[in-house]
Short mmCIF file of C-alpha atoms in Angstrom, two decimals:
data_model
loop_
_atom_site.label_atom_id
_atom_site.label_comp_id
_atom_site.label_asym_id
_atom_site.label_seq_id
_atom_site.Cartn_x
_atom_site.Cartn_y
_atom_site.Cartn_z
CA MET A 1 26.96 131.94 143.22
CA LYS A 2 28.02 128.38 140.52
CA GLN A 3 26.83 130.63 137.14
CA ASN A 4 29.01 133.41 138.08
CA VAL A 5 32.41 131.79 138.18
CA SER A 6 31.07 130.24 134.87
CA ILE A 7 31.05 133.41 133.51
CA GLY A 8 34.03 134.54 135.76
CA ARG A 9 36.51 131.87 133.97
CA GLY A 10 35.27 132.47 130.74
CA TYR A 11 35.10 136.87 130.57
CA LEU A 12 37.74 138.23 132.64
CA PRO A 13 40.93 136.58 131.22
CA SER A 14 39.23 137.91 127.34
CA VAL A 15 39.29 140.95 128.27
CA TRP A 16 42.54 141.05 130.51
CA PHE A 17 43.77 140.08 126.61
CA MET A 18 41.66 142.82 125.14
CA LEU A 19 43.20 145.20 128.02
CA VAL A 20 46.21 143.78 127.05
CA LEU A 21 46.70 143.66 123.68
CA LEU A 22 44.83 147.96 123.95
CA ALA A 23 47.95 149.15 125.73
CA ALA A 24 50.49 147.58 124.31
CA GLY A 25 49.26 148.93 121.30
CA GLY A 26 51.01 152.75 121.74
CA THR A 27 52.69 154.41 119.14
CA HIS A 28 55.64 151.89 118.61
CA ARG A 29 56.15 150.41 115.02
CA THR A 30 57.00 147.08 113.66
CA ALA A 31 58.15 146.32 111.30
CA SER A 32 56.17 143.65 109.93
CA ALA A 33 54.41 144.84 107.42
CA ARG A 34 59.02 144.10 105.86
CA SER A 35 59.50 140.80 107.12
CA VAL A 36 60.48 138.28 105.29
CA LYS A 37 57.74 135.85 103.82
CA ALA A 38 59.13 132.67 105.10
CA GLY A 39 56.31 130.61 102.15
CA PHE A 40 54.28 128.87 104.89
CA GLN A 41 52.00 126.34 104.01
CA VAL A 42 49.29 128.55 105.81
CA ASP A 43 46.44 130.14 105.92
CA SER A 44 43.60 131.87 108.80
CA GLU A 45 41.37 129.68 107.82
CA ASP A 46 43.70 127.27 109.99
CA GLY A 47 43.28 128.95 113.38
CA ARG A 48 39.57 127.49 113.91
CA LEU A 49 40.84 123.70 113.04
CA SER A 50 41.02 121.87 115.47
CA VAL A 51 44.11 119.31 115.89
CA PRO A 52 43.21 116.66 113.64
CA GLU A 53 41.38 118.64 111.41
CA LEU A 54 44.75 120.47 111.05
CA VAL A 55 46.48 117.10 110.41
CA SER A 56 44.14 115.83 107.90
CA LYS A 57 44.07 118.91 105.38
CA TYR A 58 47.55 118.69 105.32
CA GLY A 59 47.43 115.15 103.86
CA TYR A 60 48.58 113.44 106.65
CA ASN A 61 47.98 110.98 109.24
CA VAL A 62 46.08 111.69 112.57
CA GLU A 63 44.35 109.52 115.55
CA GLU A 64 43.36 111.16 118.40
CA HIS A 65 43.84 108.89 121.81
CA SER A 66 42.58 109.25 125.47
CA LEU A 67 44.61 108.63 128.81
CA GLN A 68 43.74 108.68 132.61
CA THR A 69 46.32 110.11 134.99
CA GLU A 70 47.10 108.77 138.00
CA ASP A 71 44.73 110.85 140.10
CA GLY A 72 42.56 111.33 137.43
CA TYR A 73 42.97 113.57 135.01
CA ARG A 74 41.71 112.30 132.10
CA LEU A 75 44.54 113.68 128.22
CA THR A 76 44.10 113.86 124.85
CA VAL A 77 47.54 112.79 123.13
CA HIS A 78 47.12 113.53 119.05
CA ARG A 79 49.69 111.38 116.94
CA VAL A 80 51.13 112.47 113.58
CA GLN A 81 51.88 110.44 111.00
CA SER A 82 53.27 109.95 106.75
CA PRO A 83 51.38 107.89 104.97
CA GLY A 84 54.00 104.92 104.30
CA LEU A 85 57.36 106.58 106.10
CA THR A 86 58.44 104.33 108.81
CA ASN A 87 62.30 104.97 110.96
CA GLY A 88 61.47 102.93 113.29
CA THR A 89 60.93 105.65 116.44
CA VAL A 90 58.97 107.14 118.31
CA VAL A 91 58.87 110.81 119.70
CA LEU A 92 56.36 112.88 122.14
CA LEU A 93 56.27 116.95 121.60
CA MET A 94 55.38 118.78 124.66
CA HIS A 95 53.59 122.02 124.19
CA GLY A 96 54.43 125.06 127.02
CA LEU A 97 52.45 126.95 129.24
CA LEU A 98 48.69 128.95 127.90
CA CYS A 99 49.49 126.52 124.25
CA SER A 100 48.95 122.77 123.37
CA SER A 101 49.39 120.20 120.89
CA ALA A 102 48.81 122.48 117.41
CA ASP A 103 52.48 124.66 118.50
CA TRP A 104 53.57 122.14 116.75
CA LEU A 105 51.19 122.47 113.54
CA MET A 106 51.00 125.87 113.24
CA ILE A 107 53.50 127.28 110.43
CA GLY A 108 52.35 124.02 108.18
CA PRO A 109 53.90 121.47 106.20
CA GLY A 110 57.73 122.03 105.08
CA ASN A 111 58.00 123.98 108.18
CA ALA A 112 56.10 122.75 111.27
CA LEU A 113 58.33 120.80 113.49
CA ALA A 114 55.66 117.38 113.80
CA TYR A 115 55.66 117.36 109.71
CA LEU A 116 58.82 117.57 109.61
CA LEU A 117 59.61 114.77 111.47
CA ALA A 118 57.25 112.77 110.41
CA ASP A 119 59.31 113.18 106.76
CA GLN A 120 61.47 111.86 108.09
CA GLY A 121 59.78 108.94 109.27
CA TYR A 122 59.52 109.42 113.19
CA ASP A 123 55.91 108.85 114.44
CA VAL A 124 55.00 111.63 116.27
CA TRP A 125 53.07 112.09 118.88
CA LEU A 126 50.98 115.34 120.00
CA GLY A 127 51.10 115.90 123.82
CA ASN A 128 48.30 117.91 126.19
CA ALA A 129 48.92 118.69 129.60
CA ARG A 130 45.99 119.09 132.12
CA GLY A 131 43.33 121.68 131.75
CA ASN A 132 43.91 122.60 127.92
CA ARG A 133 41.28 122.70 125.60
CA TYR A 134 42.20 119.28 125.05
CA SER A 135 42.46 117.87 128.39
CA ARG A 136 39.43 119.42 130.00
CA HIS A 137 38.43 115.96 132.17
CA HIS A 138 38.61 114.29 134.99
CA ASP A 139 37.05 111.30 136.06
CA THR A 140 35.16 112.84 139.37
CA ILE A 141 35.32 117.03 139.17
CA ASN A 142 34.11 118.93 136.25
CA PRO A 143 35.97 122.35 135.23
CA ASP A 144 33.71 123.86 135.88
CA HIS A 145 34.63 123.63 140.11
CA SER A 146 37.66 125.27 140.52
CA SER A 147 39.01 122.38 142.15
CA PHE A 148 39.46 120.86 139.25
CA TRP A 149 42.43 123.65 138.95
CA LYS A 150 44.37 123.44 141.83
CA PHE A 151 47.47 121.91 140.40
CA SER A 152 50.85 124.01 138.33
CA TRP A 153 53.26 122.61 135.94
CA HIS A 154 54.27 120.35 139.35
CA GLU A 155 51.75 117.79 138.45
CA ILE A 156 51.94 117.86 134.68
CA GLY A 157 55.70 117.00 135.64
CA ARG A 158 53.94 114.89 137.66
CA TYR A 159 52.09 112.75 136.48
CA ASP A 160 50.91 113.78 132.47
CA ILE A 161 53.88 113.41 131.37
CA PRO A 162 54.20 109.36 132.17
CA ALA A 163 51.46 108.88 131.81
CA THR A 164 51.96 110.05 128.36
CA ILE A 165 55.14 108.42 127.54
CA ASP A 166 54.04 104.75 129.29
CA TYR A 167 50.64 104.72 127.52
CA ILE A 168 52.76 104.92 123.85
CA LEU A 169 55.86 103.26 124.57
CA GLU A 170 52.68 100.62 125.55
CA GLN A 171 50.92 101.60 122.12
CA THR A 172 53.75 101.50 120.10
CA GLY A 173 56.12 98.20 122.04
CA HIS A 174 59.07 101.06 122.04
CA ARG A 175 60.91 100.53 124.93
CA ARG A 176 61.79 103.95 124.86
CA LEU A 177 61.85 107.21 123.12
CA GLN A 178 62.22 111.04 121.78
CA TYR A 179 61.33 113.65 124.05
CA VAL A 180 60.74 117.10 123.04
CA GLY A 181 59.71 119.97 124.81
CA HIS A 182 59.55 123.86 124.66
CA SER A 183 58.87 125.47 128.16
CA GLN A 184 57.10 124.86 129.67
CA GLY A 185 57.68 121.01 128.48
CA THR A 186 60.93 121.39 129.28
CA THR A 187 60.21 122.08 132.96
CA GLY A 188 57.35 119.61 133.29
CA PHE A 189 60.14 117.58 131.88
CA PHE A 190 63.11 118.31 134.81
CA VAL A 191 60.12 117.10 137.09
CA MET A 192 59.58 114.05 135.79
CA ALA A 193 63.27 113.09 136.11
CA SER A 194 64.07 114.59 139.01
CA THR A 195 60.53 113.27 140.91
CA ARG A 196 60.39 110.48 138.59
CA PRO A 197 64.15 109.23 138.70
CA GLU A 198 62.62 106.01 136.78
CA TYR A 199 61.79 107.28 133.51
CA ASN A 200 64.62 108.22 132.92
CA ASP A 201 65.46 105.09 131.01
CA LYS A 202 63.11 105.27 128.58
CA ILE A 203 63.78 108.26 127.50
CA ILE A 204 66.47 108.20 124.06
CA GLN A 205 67.01 111.51 124.55
CA MET A 206 65.71 114.73 125.95
CA ASN A 207 65.72 117.82 123.30
CA ALA A 208 64.94 120.79 125.26
CA LEU A 209 64.02 124.01 123.34
CA ALA A 210 63.70 127.45 125.74
CA PRO A 211 64.85 124.96 128.88
CA VAL A 212 62.69 126.85 131.59
CA ALA A 213 63.87 125.83 134.96
CA PHE A 214 65.46 128.86 136.69
CA MET A 215 63.56 132.17 136.19
CA GLY A 216 66.08 134.73 138.31
CA HIS A 217 67.25 136.30 135.78
CA MET A 218 63.64 136.76 133.72
CA LYS A 219 63.10 140.50 131.53
CA SER A 220 60.20 139.79 129.87
CA PRO A 221 58.17 143.78 130.57
CA LEU A 222 54.63 142.44 130.80
CA LEU A 223 54.88 139.29 132.05
CA GLN A 224 57.59 140.91 135.48
CA PHE A 225 54.61 143.90 135.95
CA MET A 226 52.39 140.65 136.07
CA THR A 227 54.62 138.91 138.61
CA LYS A 228 53.83 141.58 141.14
CA PHE A 229 49.64 140.24 141.05
CA LEU A 230 50.13 137.31 140.85
CA LYS A 231 50.78 136.04 144.32
CA THR A 232 47.09 138.21 145.20
CA LEU A 233 45.63 136.69 142.11
CA ASP A 234 45.61 133.39 143.22
CA ILE A 235 44.13 134.19 146.46
CA LEU A 236 41.44 136.20 144.74
CA PHE A 237 40.90 133.25 142.88
CA SER A 238 41.20 130.80 145.52
CA LEU A 239 38.06 133.17 146.78
CA PHE A 240 36.83 132.97 144.41
CA GLY A 241 36.34 129.76 143.13
CA VAL A 242 38.07 130.66 139.57
CA GLY A 243 40.76 129.10 138.96
CA GLU A 244 41.19 128.89 135.03
CA PHE A 245 43.99 130.96 133.46
CA MET A 246 42.69 132.80 129.52
CA PRO A 247 40.92 129.65 127.83
CA ASN A 248 40.68 129.43 124.76
CA LYS A 249 37.77 131.81 123.08
CA PRO A 250 37.61 131.52 119.47
CA ILE A 251 36.62 134.92 119.33
CA LEU A 252 40.60 135.17 120.08
CA HIS A 253 41.29 134.67 116.39
CA GLU A 254 38.34 137.41 114.90
CA ILE A 255 40.06 140.06 117.37
CA ALA A 256 44.12 139.06 115.43
CA THR A 257 42.05 138.73 111.90
CA HIS A 258 40.81 142.31 112.21
CA ILE A 259 42.90 144.21 114.50
CA CYS A 260 46.01 143.23 113.59
CA PRO A 261 45.98 142.88 109.44
CA PRO A 262 49.81 141.02 108.39
CA ASN A 263 50.23 144.14 105.92
CA SER A 264 49.45 147.47 109.42
CA THR A 265 52.22 149.11 109.90
CA ILE A 266 51.26 149.17 114.59
CA ASN A 267 50.70 145.14 114.86
CA LEU A 268 49.50 145.36 118.20
CA CYS A 269 49.29 141.29 117.71
CA ALA A 270 53.75 141.94 116.57
CA HIS A 271 54.05 144.18 119.56
CA LEU A 272 51.96 142.52 122.41
CA LEU A 273 54.33 139.11 121.20
CA PHE A 274 57.32 141.38 121.56
CA VAL A 275 56.92 142.63 124.86
CA LEU A 276 56.36 139.50 126.30
CA ALA A 277 58.65 137.31 124.42
CA GLY A 278 61.60 138.91 122.80
CA HIS A 279 62.32 141.09 119.91
CA ASN A 280 62.52 139.85 116.81
CA PRO A 281 60.64 141.30 113.87
CA THR A 282 62.62 140.47 111.05
CA GLN A 283 62.19 136.40 112.46
CA MET A 284 57.95 137.74 112.77
CA ASP A 285 55.26 136.92 109.04
CA PRO A 286 51.64 138.65 110.47
CA ALA A 287 50.33 136.22 108.65
CA ILE A 288 51.15 133.23 110.85
CA LEU A 289 48.91 135.55 114.48
CA PRO A 290 45.22 135.15 113.39
CA ILE A 291 46.42 131.09 113.60
CA LEU A 292 47.86 131.92 116.13
CA PHE A 293 45.80 133.32 118.40
CA GLY A 294 43.13 131.05 116.82
CA HIS A 295 44.56 128.39 118.63
CA THR A 296 47.04 130.67 122.05
CA PRO A 297 45.70 130.82 125.02
CA ALA A 298 44.09 127.15 124.55
CA GLY A 299 43.95 127.21 128.17
CA SER A 300 45.75 126.56 131.82
CA ALA A 301 45.42 126.77 135.38
CA THR A 302 46.59 130.08 137.52
CA LYS A 303 48.41 128.52 139.88
CA GLN A 304 51.17 127.59 136.94
CA LEU A 305 51.33 130.92 136.67
CA VAL A 306 52.02 131.21 140.38
CA HIS A 307 54.24 128.90 140.48
CA TYR A 308 56.54 130.64 137.77
CA ALA A 309 55.72 133.48 139.56
CA GLN A 310 57.91 132.00 142.10
CA GLU A 311 60.65 131.06 140.61
CA VAL A 312 62.02 134.29 139.44
CA LEU A 313 60.81 135.77 143.33
CA SER A 314 63.44 132.64 144.68
CA ASN A 315 65.80 132.58 141.90
CA ARG A 316 65.06 129.08 142.43
CA PHE A 317 64.30 125.30 140.91
CA GLU A 318 61.77 124.37 143.56
CA MET A 319 58.38 123.15 144.79
CA TYR A 320 55.51 125.48 144.62
CA ASP A 321 55.37 127.47 147.69
CA TYR A 322 52.30 127.06 150.14
CA GLY A 323 53.06 129.27 153.21
CA LYS A 324 55.36 128.94 156.04
CA VAL A 325 53.02 127.37 157.53
CA LYS A 326 51.35 125.12 155.08
CA ASN A 327 55.32 123.61 154.11
CA VAL A 328 55.55 122.32 157.18
CA LEU A 329 52.43 120.57 156.63
CA ILE A 330 53.24 119.73 153.28
CA TYR A 331 57.17 118.81 152.06
CA GLY A 332 58.06 118.82 155.98
CA SER A 333 59.71 122.71 156.02
CA ALA A 334 59.21 125.87 156.34
CA SER A 335 60.19 126.06 152.80
CA PRO A 336 59.78 124.40 149.45
CA PRO A 337 62.49 121.79 148.03
CA GLN A 338 64.49 122.52 145.67
CA TYR A 339 63.97 120.07 142.97
CA ASN A 340 67.31 117.79 142.69
CA LEU A 341 68.57 117.89 138.84
CA SER A 342 71.68 115.61 139.86
CA LEU A 343 69.35 112.73 139.27
CA VAL A 344 67.75 113.53 135.81
CA THR A 345 70.14 111.40 134.06
CA ALA A 346 68.71 111.28 130.87
CA PRO A 347 70.44 112.71 128.33
CA VAL A 348 69.60 116.54 127.44
CA ALA A 349 70.00 118.59 124.25
CA MET A 350 69.07 121.96 125.05
CA TYR A 351 68.53 124.96 122.67
CA TYR A 352 68.46 128.60 123.98
CA GLY A 353 68.01 131.97 121.94
CA MET A 354 69.90 134.43 123.08
CA ASN A 355 67.16 137.60 123.32
CA ASP A 356 64.61 135.48 124.66
CA PHE A 357 62.85 137.39 127.82
CA LEU A 358 62.11 134.11 129.54
CA ALA A 359 63.87 131.42 128.60
CA THR A 360 67.53 134.05 129.29
CA PRO A 361 70.67 132.81 128.41
CA GLU A 362 72.00 133.02 132.19
CA ASP A 363 69.32 131.12 133.60
CA VAL A 364 69.99 128.46 131.00
CA HIS A 365 73.40 128.27 132.30
CA ARG A 366 72.67 128.50 135.49
CA LEU A 367 70.66 124.83 134.27
CA ALA A 368 73.46 123.63 132.31
CA GLU A 369 75.77 123.30 135.28
CA LYS A 370 73.52 121.29 137.02
CA LEU A 371 72.63 118.75 134.25
CA PRO A 372 75.32 115.45 134.76
CA ASN A 373 75.05 114.05 131.29
CA LEU A 374 74.29 117.28 129.55
CA LYS A 375 75.01 116.08 125.94
CA LYS A 376 75.04 120.22 124.32
CA SER A 377 73.64 123.78 124.85
CA VAL A 378 72.90 126.00 121.71
CA ALA A 379 72.84 129.06 121.50
CA VAL A 380 71.46 129.43 117.46
CA ASP A 381 72.45 131.36 115.51
CA ASP A 382 70.10 134.63 115.56
CA ASP A 383 70.86 136.85 118.34
CA LEU A 384 67.91 138.30 118.65
CA PHE A 385 66.43 134.62 118.41
CA ASN A 386 63.17 135.22 121.32
CA HIS A 387 61.18 132.17 123.33
CA LEU A 388 58.06 132.07 120.56
CA ASP A 389 60.73 131.90 117.98
CA PHE A 390 61.05 127.95 118.55
CA LEU A 391 57.33 127.88 117.20
CA ILE A 392 56.37 130.24 114.96
CA ALA A 393 60.10 132.16 113.42
CA ASN A 394 60.04 132.22 109.56
CA ASP A 395 63.71 130.31 109.77
CA VAL A 396 63.03 127.97 112.27
CA ARG A 397 63.10 125.62 109.93
CA HIS A 398 66.78 126.00 109.49
CA LEU A 399 68.06 127.96 112.01
CA LEU A 400 66.19 125.55 114.88
CA TYR A 401 64.37 122.50 113.29
CA GLU A 402 67.60 121.37 111.34
CA PRO A 403 69.94 120.31 113.67
CA VAL A 404 67.67 119.20 116.39
CA ILE A 405 66.26 116.90 114.09
CA GLU A 406 70.29 115.97 113.07
CA GLY A 407 70.96 115.43 116.59
CA MET A 408 67.75 113.47 117.63
CA ALA A 409 69.22 110.89 114.67
CA SER A 410 73.09 110.89 116.11
CA ALA A 411 71.33 110.21 119.84
CA GLU A 412 69.70 107.54 117.94
CA VAL A 413 72.58 105.75 116.65
CA LEU A 414 74.34 105.94 119.99
CA ASP A 415 70.92 104.28 121.86
CA HIS A 416 71.40 101.50 119.58
#
């Protein structure tokens, strides 16, 4: 039985991915063959490299650190620095769902945010949430056991991000740091800042890219379809002991390389991403896709997706819904409590895309109204900017990263 569970965890998500990829093909043509080349300093090999190998390849200093959370998970944090440069400020970058620290490196030096920050002298730390390819360890539980995967992004915000912040501040001797999150990296932050408000004082500024809290207006056709079945999946996975969703598999890099070549007029991989996150073909360089699929998906718990599905259905930013009976036992009420965003007192700067299917402008505006220390909420200056453009768009440096870095510098002046 144990063997069958292990096979299911590795095999079923890959089959799911292949089916979605084939279904996404259809007759839709993308403009990928005509997309603007951004001059990314990357090659296909980058999709096969680990984060330390990737950073070393491009001449930056890299360290790999291990830390432990209060509930026993062991996380890996990657540190990136440019040789000989320092401005005395620490920054933590936190990835989104199904992703890893590689998110901030994939489009290479001169473009990726981790390298840009290092070039400005920042001491850059890249977090990895429990369950991804770099954080698959626990003091007592093996990831082959379903109990390892009984967490959502609530635990990531409650335990992982605070432990990561504390570790970084202890290692560097700093009192505060800059925080940059994308998607789930923002959700986890809002969980932390509202349930453990003492951590607000450790943040110079929270820089939220495609912030996700409320999801009532989520409009991804792919995720809307999945949302209808996620609660059923959660029940099935609980029964059969399969709690992991889409682990990292090297074969996905090979699939993307062969069936989604950069010169194809019908790029299945690009179309899949457009259905998931929003359509913006002129910002998509197909050359980046084999690298993206080499690092993503990086693994997550099914419960993380189910929790997001509940956000879509309830239109509330709330804790995990276990059902009325169990909710009473856990929370003392039939419905899960909402996160108290009035406790998020750290300065927050938000950046959102007008064509983001997952963090829609309507939901971002609702979040903005709830935050007591919102410094700015900025729409990226591209009407088609989508959820993944925050990481891999051709012009992401000019459209997003340079304004973010400028805003960080301003916040540091005020902090001093």
